[in-house]
Coordinates of C-alpha atoms (C1' of nucleotides) in Angstrom, one line a residue:
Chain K
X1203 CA -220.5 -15.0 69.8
X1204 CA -219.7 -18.6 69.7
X1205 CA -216.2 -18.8 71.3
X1206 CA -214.8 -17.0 73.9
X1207 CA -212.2 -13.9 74.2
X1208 CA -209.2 -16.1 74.9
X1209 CA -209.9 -18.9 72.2
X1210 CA -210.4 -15.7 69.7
X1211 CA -207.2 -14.7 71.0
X1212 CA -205.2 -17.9 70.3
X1213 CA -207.0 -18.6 66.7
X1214 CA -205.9 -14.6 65.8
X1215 CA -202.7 -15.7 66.9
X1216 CA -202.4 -18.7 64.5
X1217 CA -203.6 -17.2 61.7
X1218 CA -201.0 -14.6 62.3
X1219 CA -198.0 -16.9 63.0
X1220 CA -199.1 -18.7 59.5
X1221 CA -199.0 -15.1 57.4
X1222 CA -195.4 -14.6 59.2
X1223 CA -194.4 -18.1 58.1
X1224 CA -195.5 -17.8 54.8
X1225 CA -193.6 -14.1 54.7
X1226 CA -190.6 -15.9 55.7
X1227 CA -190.9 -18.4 53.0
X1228 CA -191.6 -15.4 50.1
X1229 CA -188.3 -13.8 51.4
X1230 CA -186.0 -15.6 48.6
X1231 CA -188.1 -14.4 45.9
X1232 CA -188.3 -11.2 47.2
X1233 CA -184.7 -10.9 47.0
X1234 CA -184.5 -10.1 50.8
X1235 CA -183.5 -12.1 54.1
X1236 CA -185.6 -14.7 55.9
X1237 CA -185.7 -12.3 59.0
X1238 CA -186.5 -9.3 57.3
X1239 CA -189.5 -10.9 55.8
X1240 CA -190.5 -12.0 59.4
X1241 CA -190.2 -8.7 60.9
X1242 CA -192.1 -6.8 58.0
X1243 CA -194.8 -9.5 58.3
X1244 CA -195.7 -8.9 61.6
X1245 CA -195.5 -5.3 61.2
X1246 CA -197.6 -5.4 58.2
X1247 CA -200.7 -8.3 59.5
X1248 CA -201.0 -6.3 62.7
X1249 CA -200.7 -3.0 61.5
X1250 CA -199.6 -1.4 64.6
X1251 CA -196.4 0.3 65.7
X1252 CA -194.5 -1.8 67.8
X1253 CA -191.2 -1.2 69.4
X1254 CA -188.3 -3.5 69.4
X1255 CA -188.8 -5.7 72.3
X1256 CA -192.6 -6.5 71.1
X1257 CA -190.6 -7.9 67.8
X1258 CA -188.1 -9.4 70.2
X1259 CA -190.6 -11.4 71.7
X1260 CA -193.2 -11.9 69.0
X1261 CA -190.3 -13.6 66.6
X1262 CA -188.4 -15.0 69.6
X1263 CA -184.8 -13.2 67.9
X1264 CA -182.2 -11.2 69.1
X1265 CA -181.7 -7.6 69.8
X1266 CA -179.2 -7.4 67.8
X1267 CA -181.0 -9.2 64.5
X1268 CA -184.0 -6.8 64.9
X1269 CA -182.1 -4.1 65.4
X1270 CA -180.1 -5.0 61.8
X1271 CA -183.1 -6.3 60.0
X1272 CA -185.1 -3.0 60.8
X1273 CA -182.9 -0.1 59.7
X1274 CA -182.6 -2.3 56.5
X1275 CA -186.3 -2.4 56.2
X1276 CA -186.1 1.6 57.3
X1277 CA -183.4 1.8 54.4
X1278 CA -186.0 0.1 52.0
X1279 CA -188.8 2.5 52.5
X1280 CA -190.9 -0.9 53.7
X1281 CA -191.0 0.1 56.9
X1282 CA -191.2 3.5 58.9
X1283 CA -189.9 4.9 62.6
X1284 CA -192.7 6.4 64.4
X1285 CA -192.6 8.3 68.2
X1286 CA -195.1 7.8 70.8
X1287 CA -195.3 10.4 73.2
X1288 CA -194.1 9.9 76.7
X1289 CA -191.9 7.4 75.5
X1290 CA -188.7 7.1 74.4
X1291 CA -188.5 4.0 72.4
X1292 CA -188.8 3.8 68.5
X1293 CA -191.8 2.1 67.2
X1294 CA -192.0 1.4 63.9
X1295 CA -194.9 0.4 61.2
X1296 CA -194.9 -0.9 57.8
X1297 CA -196.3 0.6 54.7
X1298 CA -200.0 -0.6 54.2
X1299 CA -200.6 -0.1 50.5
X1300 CA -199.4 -3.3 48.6
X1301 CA -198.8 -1.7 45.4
X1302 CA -196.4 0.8 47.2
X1303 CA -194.5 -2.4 48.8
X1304 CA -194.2 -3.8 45.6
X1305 CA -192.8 -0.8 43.6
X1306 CA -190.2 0.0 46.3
X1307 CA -189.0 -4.2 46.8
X1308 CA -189.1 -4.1 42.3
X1309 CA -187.2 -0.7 42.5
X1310 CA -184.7 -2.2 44.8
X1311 CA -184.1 -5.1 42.7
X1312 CA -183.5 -3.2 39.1
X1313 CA -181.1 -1.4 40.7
X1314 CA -178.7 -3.8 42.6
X1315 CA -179.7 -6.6 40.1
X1316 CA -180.7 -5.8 36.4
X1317 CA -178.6 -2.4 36.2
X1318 CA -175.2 -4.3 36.6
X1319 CA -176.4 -6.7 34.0
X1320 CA -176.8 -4.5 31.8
X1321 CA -173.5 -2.9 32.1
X1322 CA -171.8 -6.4 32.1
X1323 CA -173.9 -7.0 28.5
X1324 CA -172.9 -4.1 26.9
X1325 CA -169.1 -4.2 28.1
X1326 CA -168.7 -7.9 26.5
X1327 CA -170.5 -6.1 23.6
X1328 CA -167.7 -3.7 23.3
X1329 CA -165.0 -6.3 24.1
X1330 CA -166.8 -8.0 21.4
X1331 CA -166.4 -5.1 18.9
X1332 CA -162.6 -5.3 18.5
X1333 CA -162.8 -8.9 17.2
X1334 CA -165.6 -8.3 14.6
X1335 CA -163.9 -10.0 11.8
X1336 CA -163.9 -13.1 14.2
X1337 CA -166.7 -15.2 13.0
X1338 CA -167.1 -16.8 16.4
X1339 CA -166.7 -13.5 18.0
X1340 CA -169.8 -12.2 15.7
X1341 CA -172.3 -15.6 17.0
X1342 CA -171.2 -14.8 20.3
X1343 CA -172.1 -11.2 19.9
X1344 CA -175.4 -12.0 18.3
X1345 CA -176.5 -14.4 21.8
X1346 CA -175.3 -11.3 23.6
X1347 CA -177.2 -8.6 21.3
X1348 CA -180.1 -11.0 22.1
X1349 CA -180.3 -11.1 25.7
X1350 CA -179.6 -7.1 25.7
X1351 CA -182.6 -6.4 23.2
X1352 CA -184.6 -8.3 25.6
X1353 CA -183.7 -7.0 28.8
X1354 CA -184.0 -3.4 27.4
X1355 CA -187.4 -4.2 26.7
X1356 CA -188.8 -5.5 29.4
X1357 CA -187.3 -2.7 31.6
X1358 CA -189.6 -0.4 29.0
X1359 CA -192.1 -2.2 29.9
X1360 CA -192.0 -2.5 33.2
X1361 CA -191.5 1.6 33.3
X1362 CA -194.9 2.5 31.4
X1363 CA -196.5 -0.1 34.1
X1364 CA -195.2 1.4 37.0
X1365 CA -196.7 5.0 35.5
X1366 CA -199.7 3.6 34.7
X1367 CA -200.1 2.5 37.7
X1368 CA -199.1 5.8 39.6
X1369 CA -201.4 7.2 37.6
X1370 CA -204.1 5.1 38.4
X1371 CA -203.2 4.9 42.3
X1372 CA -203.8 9.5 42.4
X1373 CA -207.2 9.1 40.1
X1374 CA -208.4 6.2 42.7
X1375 CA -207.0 8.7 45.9
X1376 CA -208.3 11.6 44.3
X1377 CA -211.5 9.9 44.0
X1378 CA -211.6 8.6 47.7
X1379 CA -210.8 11.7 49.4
X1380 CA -213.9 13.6 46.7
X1381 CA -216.6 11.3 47.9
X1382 CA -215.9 11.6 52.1
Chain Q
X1270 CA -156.5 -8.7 10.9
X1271 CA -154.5 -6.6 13.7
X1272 CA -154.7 -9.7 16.5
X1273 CA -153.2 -13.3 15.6
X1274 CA -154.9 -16.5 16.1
X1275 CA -153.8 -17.0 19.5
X1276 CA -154.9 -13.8 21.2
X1277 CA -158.3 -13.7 19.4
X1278 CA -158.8 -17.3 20.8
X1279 CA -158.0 -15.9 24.1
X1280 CA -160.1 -12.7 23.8
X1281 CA -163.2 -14.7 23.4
X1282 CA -162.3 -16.7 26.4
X1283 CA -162.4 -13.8 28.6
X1284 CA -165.8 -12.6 27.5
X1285 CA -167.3 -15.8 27.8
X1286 CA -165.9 -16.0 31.4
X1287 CA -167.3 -12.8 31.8
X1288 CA -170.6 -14.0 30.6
X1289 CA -170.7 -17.1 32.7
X1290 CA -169.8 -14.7 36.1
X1291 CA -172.4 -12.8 34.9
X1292 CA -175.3 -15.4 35.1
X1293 CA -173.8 -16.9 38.0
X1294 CA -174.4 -13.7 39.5
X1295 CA -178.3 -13.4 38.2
X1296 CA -178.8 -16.7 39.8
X1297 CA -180.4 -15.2 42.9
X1298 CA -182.9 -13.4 40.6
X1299 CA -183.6 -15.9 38.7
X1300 CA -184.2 -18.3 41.2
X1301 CA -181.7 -21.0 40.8
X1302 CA -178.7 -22.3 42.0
X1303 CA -175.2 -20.5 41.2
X1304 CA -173.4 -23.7 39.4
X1305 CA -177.0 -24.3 37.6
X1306 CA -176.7 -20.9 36.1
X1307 CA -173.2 -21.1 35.0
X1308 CA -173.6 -24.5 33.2
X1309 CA -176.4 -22.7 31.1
X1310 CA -174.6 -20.2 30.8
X1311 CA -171.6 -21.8 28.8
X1312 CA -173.9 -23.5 26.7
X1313 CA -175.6 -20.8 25.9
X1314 CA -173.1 -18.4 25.3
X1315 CA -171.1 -20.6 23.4
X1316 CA -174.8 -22.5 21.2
X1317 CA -172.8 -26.0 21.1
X1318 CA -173.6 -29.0 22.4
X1319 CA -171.4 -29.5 24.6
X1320 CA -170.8 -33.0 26.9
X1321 CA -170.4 -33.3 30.4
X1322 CA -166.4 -33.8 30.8
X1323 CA -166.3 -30.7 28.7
X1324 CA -168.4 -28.5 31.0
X1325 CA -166.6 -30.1 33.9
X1326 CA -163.4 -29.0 32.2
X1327 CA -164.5 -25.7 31.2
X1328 CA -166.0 -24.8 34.6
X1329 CA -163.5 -26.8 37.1
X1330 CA -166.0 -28.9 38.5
X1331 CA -167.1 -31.9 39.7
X1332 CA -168.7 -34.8 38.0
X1333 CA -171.3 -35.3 40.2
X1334 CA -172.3 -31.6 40.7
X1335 CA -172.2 -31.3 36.4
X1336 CA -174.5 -34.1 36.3
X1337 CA -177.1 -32.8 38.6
X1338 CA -177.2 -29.4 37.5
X1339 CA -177.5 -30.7 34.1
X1340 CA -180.4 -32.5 35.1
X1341 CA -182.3 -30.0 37.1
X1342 CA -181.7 -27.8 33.5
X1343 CA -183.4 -30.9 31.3
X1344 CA -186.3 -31.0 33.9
X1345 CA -186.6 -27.1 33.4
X1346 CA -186.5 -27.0 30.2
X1347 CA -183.9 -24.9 29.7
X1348 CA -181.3 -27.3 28.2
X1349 CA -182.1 -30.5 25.8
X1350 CA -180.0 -33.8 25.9
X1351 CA -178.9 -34.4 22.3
X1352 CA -176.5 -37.5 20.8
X1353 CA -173.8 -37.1 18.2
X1354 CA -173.6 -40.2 16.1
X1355 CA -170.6 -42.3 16.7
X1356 CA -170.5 -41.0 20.7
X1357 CA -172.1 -43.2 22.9
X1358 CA -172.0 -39.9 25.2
X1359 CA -175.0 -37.4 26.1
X1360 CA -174.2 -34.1 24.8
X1361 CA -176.3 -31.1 25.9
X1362 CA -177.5 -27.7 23.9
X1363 CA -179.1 -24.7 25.5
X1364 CA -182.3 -23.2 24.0
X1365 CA -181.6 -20.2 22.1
X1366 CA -184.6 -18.1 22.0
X1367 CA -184.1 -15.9 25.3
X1368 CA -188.1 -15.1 25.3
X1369 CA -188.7 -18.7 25.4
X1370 CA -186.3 -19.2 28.3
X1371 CA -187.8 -16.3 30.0
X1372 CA -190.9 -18.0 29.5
X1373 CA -189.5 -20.9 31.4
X1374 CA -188.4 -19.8 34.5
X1375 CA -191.5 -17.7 35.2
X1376 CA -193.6 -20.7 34.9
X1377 CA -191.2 -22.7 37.1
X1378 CA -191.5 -20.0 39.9
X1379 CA -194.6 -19.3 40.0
X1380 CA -196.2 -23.0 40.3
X1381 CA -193.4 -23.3 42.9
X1382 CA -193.5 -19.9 44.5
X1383 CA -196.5 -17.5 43.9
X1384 CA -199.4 -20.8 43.7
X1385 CA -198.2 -21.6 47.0
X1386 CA -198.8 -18.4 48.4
X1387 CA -202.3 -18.2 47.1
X1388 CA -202.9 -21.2 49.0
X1389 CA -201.6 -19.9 52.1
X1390 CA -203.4 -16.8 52.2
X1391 CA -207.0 -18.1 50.8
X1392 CA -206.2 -20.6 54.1
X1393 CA -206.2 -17.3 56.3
X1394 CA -208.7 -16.3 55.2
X1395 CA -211.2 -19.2 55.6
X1396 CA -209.6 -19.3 59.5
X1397 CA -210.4 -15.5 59.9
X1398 CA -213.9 -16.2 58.7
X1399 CA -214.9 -18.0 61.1
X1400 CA -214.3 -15.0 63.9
X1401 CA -215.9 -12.8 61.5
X1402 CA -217.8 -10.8 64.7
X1403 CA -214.0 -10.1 66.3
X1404 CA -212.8 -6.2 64.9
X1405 CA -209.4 -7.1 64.9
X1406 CA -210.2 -10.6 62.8
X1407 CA -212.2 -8.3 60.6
X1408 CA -208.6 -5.8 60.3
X1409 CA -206.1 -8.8 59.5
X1410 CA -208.8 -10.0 57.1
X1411 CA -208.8 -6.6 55.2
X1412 CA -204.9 -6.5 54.9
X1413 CA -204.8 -10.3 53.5
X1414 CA -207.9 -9.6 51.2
X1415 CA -205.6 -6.4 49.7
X1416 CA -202.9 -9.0 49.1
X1417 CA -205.5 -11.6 47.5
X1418 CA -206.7 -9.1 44.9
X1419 CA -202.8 -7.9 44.3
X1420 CA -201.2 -11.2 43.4
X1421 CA -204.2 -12.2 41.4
X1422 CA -204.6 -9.1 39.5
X1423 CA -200.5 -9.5 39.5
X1424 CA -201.3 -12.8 37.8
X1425 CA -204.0 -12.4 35.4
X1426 CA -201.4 -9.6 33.7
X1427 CA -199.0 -11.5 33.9
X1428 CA -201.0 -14.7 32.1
X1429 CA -202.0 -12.1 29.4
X1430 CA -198.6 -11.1 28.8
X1431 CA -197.3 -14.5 28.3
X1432 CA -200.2 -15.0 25.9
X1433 CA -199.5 -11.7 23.5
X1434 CA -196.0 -12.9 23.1
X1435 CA -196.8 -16.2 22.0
X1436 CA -199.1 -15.0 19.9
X1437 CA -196.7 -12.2 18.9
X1438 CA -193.8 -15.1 18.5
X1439 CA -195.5 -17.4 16.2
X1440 CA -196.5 -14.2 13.8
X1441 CA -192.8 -13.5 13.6
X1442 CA -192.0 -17.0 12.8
X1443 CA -194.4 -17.2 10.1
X1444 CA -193.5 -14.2 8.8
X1445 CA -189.6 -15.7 8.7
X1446 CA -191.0 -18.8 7.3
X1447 CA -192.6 -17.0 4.5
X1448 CA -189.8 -14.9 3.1
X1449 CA -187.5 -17.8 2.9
Chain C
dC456 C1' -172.7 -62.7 29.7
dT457 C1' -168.8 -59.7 30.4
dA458 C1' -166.2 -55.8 29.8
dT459 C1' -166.1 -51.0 29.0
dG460 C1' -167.7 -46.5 29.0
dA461 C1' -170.9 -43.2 30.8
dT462 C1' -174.0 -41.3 34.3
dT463 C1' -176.2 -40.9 38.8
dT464 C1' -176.4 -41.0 43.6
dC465 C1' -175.2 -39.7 48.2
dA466 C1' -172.5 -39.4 52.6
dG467 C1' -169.1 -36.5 54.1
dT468 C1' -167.1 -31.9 53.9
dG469 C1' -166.5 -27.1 53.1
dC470 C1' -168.4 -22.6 52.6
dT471 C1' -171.4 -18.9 53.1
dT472 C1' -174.8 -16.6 55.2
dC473 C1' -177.3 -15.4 59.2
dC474 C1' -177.8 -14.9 64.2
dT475 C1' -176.5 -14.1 69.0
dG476 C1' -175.1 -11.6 72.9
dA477 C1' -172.1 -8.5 75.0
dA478 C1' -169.9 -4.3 74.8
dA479 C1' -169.8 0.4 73.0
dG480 C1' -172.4 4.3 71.6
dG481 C1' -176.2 8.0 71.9
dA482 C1' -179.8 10.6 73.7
dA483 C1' -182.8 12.2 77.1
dT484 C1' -183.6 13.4 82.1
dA485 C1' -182.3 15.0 86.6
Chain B
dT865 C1' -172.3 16.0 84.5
dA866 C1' -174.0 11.6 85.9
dT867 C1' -177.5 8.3 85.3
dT868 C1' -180.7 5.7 82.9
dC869 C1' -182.8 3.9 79.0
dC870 C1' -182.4 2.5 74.4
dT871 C1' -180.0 1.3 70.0
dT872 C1' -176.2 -0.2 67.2
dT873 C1' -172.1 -2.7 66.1
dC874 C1' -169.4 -6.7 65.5
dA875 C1' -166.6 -10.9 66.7
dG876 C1' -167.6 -15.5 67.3
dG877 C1' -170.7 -19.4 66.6
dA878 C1' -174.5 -22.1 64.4
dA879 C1' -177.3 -23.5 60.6
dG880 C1' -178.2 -24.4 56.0
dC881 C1' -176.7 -25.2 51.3
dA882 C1' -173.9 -26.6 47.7
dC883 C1' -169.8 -29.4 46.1
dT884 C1' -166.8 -33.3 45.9
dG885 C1' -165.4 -37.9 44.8
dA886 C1' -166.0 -42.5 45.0
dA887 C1' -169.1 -46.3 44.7
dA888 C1' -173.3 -47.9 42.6
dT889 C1' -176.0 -48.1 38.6
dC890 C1' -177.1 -48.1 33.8
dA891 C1' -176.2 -48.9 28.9
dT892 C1' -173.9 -50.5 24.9
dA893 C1' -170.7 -53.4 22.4
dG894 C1' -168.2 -57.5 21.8

DNA sequence: CTATGATTTCAGTGCTTCCTGAAAGGAATA
DNA sequence: TATTCCTTTCAGGAAGCACTGAAATCATAG
């Protein structure tokens, strides 16, 4: 044991801050806010339930902010509200399994983000339809027909991934729980 | 012909202001800035080349705030600086091939996003090695090495898709090429 | 070389978004 | 029911980001 319990301590502690900082800085293309990402990275490098006021002080922010920032990660299915007995405080932990995080945060996304695209699209299509004999109105409808064919398919796409991948994630738990 | 000229001009109008709110809107996703997304999105909705006074025109902005978008556009990628003989002005076209766009952006975000975050996390890990004989080092090593193999895994898909489709794109153009 | 037309830069400003802290609201104990 | 402990809400304030417009720069034509 080359350094002692309170330089282990302080190094854990950087290496810590750094994965929070760097959580922060995903936040924008996550789609979520700065503190959110804060808050869930704690939660998720430590992997402990903490309460509030452990958050609080960890992130140095207020009540008030936590308190916001974690029923929206609650609301998200990121993070969960757990009890500890003989207390009366919530704790609260985040989801461990990264694949999980990532299907909830893409889930999230199609559906405040993509879905009203796609409605947009296909309303201009149908505005589109009444001037049909409109040569520009057909060119326009063509860059239009474009971006919809596209967007259609990748959200195919990224449907069979997501059941693969469900798939794969019960074989590998199946699997697990066989060989204790 | 039910609608005069007048009323199909204005028609048109309102769907291609309904287009341009629209990717002002998916500017977040997409991971630039609102104004930059609604310059491409007039040239792209409309496929001319079109110069800066008439974007600043179309979209009620400023000169300066046309002329920096535009540029941040040419730097992407997304948009090419073409001349009209006679003008000694810069007129600007969109690219029209929405798979090639797509293409684009993802390559812009992840060398300025996801690369970044590889960085960051190998880092953490080289600092957790080093207290390799601490249990709680060990436990924040695990949860970082889960997110390693994730974005990597994430990555090497992601490489192979862009691949297949160029592959898939230049059949398709040969094919065209062909049946002319 | 100068004049004219076109583009870029950037300091100042406005806007949006996020955060704070105090007050109100809830829930468990006595 | 009163008390205590904890959480949520929200008006006001701070910070960050994007936009304007005018001045500087660049390029072409005469």
């Amino acid at each position: 044991m080359k350094l002692r319990k309170a330089d282990r301590t302080q190094r854990l502690q950087e290496v810590e801050d750094r994965f929070v900082d760097l959580w922060d800085t995903m936040s924008a293309l996550w789609g979520i806010s700065p503190t959110m990402a804060r808050i869930h990275g704690v939660l998720y490098i430590t992997g402990q339930a903490l309460s509030m006021d452990d958050i609080m002080a960890r992130l140095a922010i207020s009540r008030g902010n936590v308190s916001m920032n974690l029923s929206k990660l609650v609301e998200w299915g990121l993070v969960r509200r757990v009890h500890k007995r003989g207390s009366r405080r919530d704790y609260y932990e985040s989801l461990s399994d990264v694949w999980e995080m990532f299907t909830l945060v893409a889930q999230q996304r199609k559906r405040r983000e993509i879905d009203p695209i796609l409605n947009t699209l296909r309303h201009c299509q149908e505005m589109l339809g009444e001037l049909k004999d409109d040569a520009t109105a057909r060119e326009r409808g063509e860059r239009i027909g474009e971006l919809l064919k596209f967007l259609t398919m990748m959200e195919s796409l990224a449907r069979r991934f997501f059941e693969t991948h469900q798939g794969l994630k019960m074989a590998v738990g199946l699997l697990a729980r066989e060989s204790e």
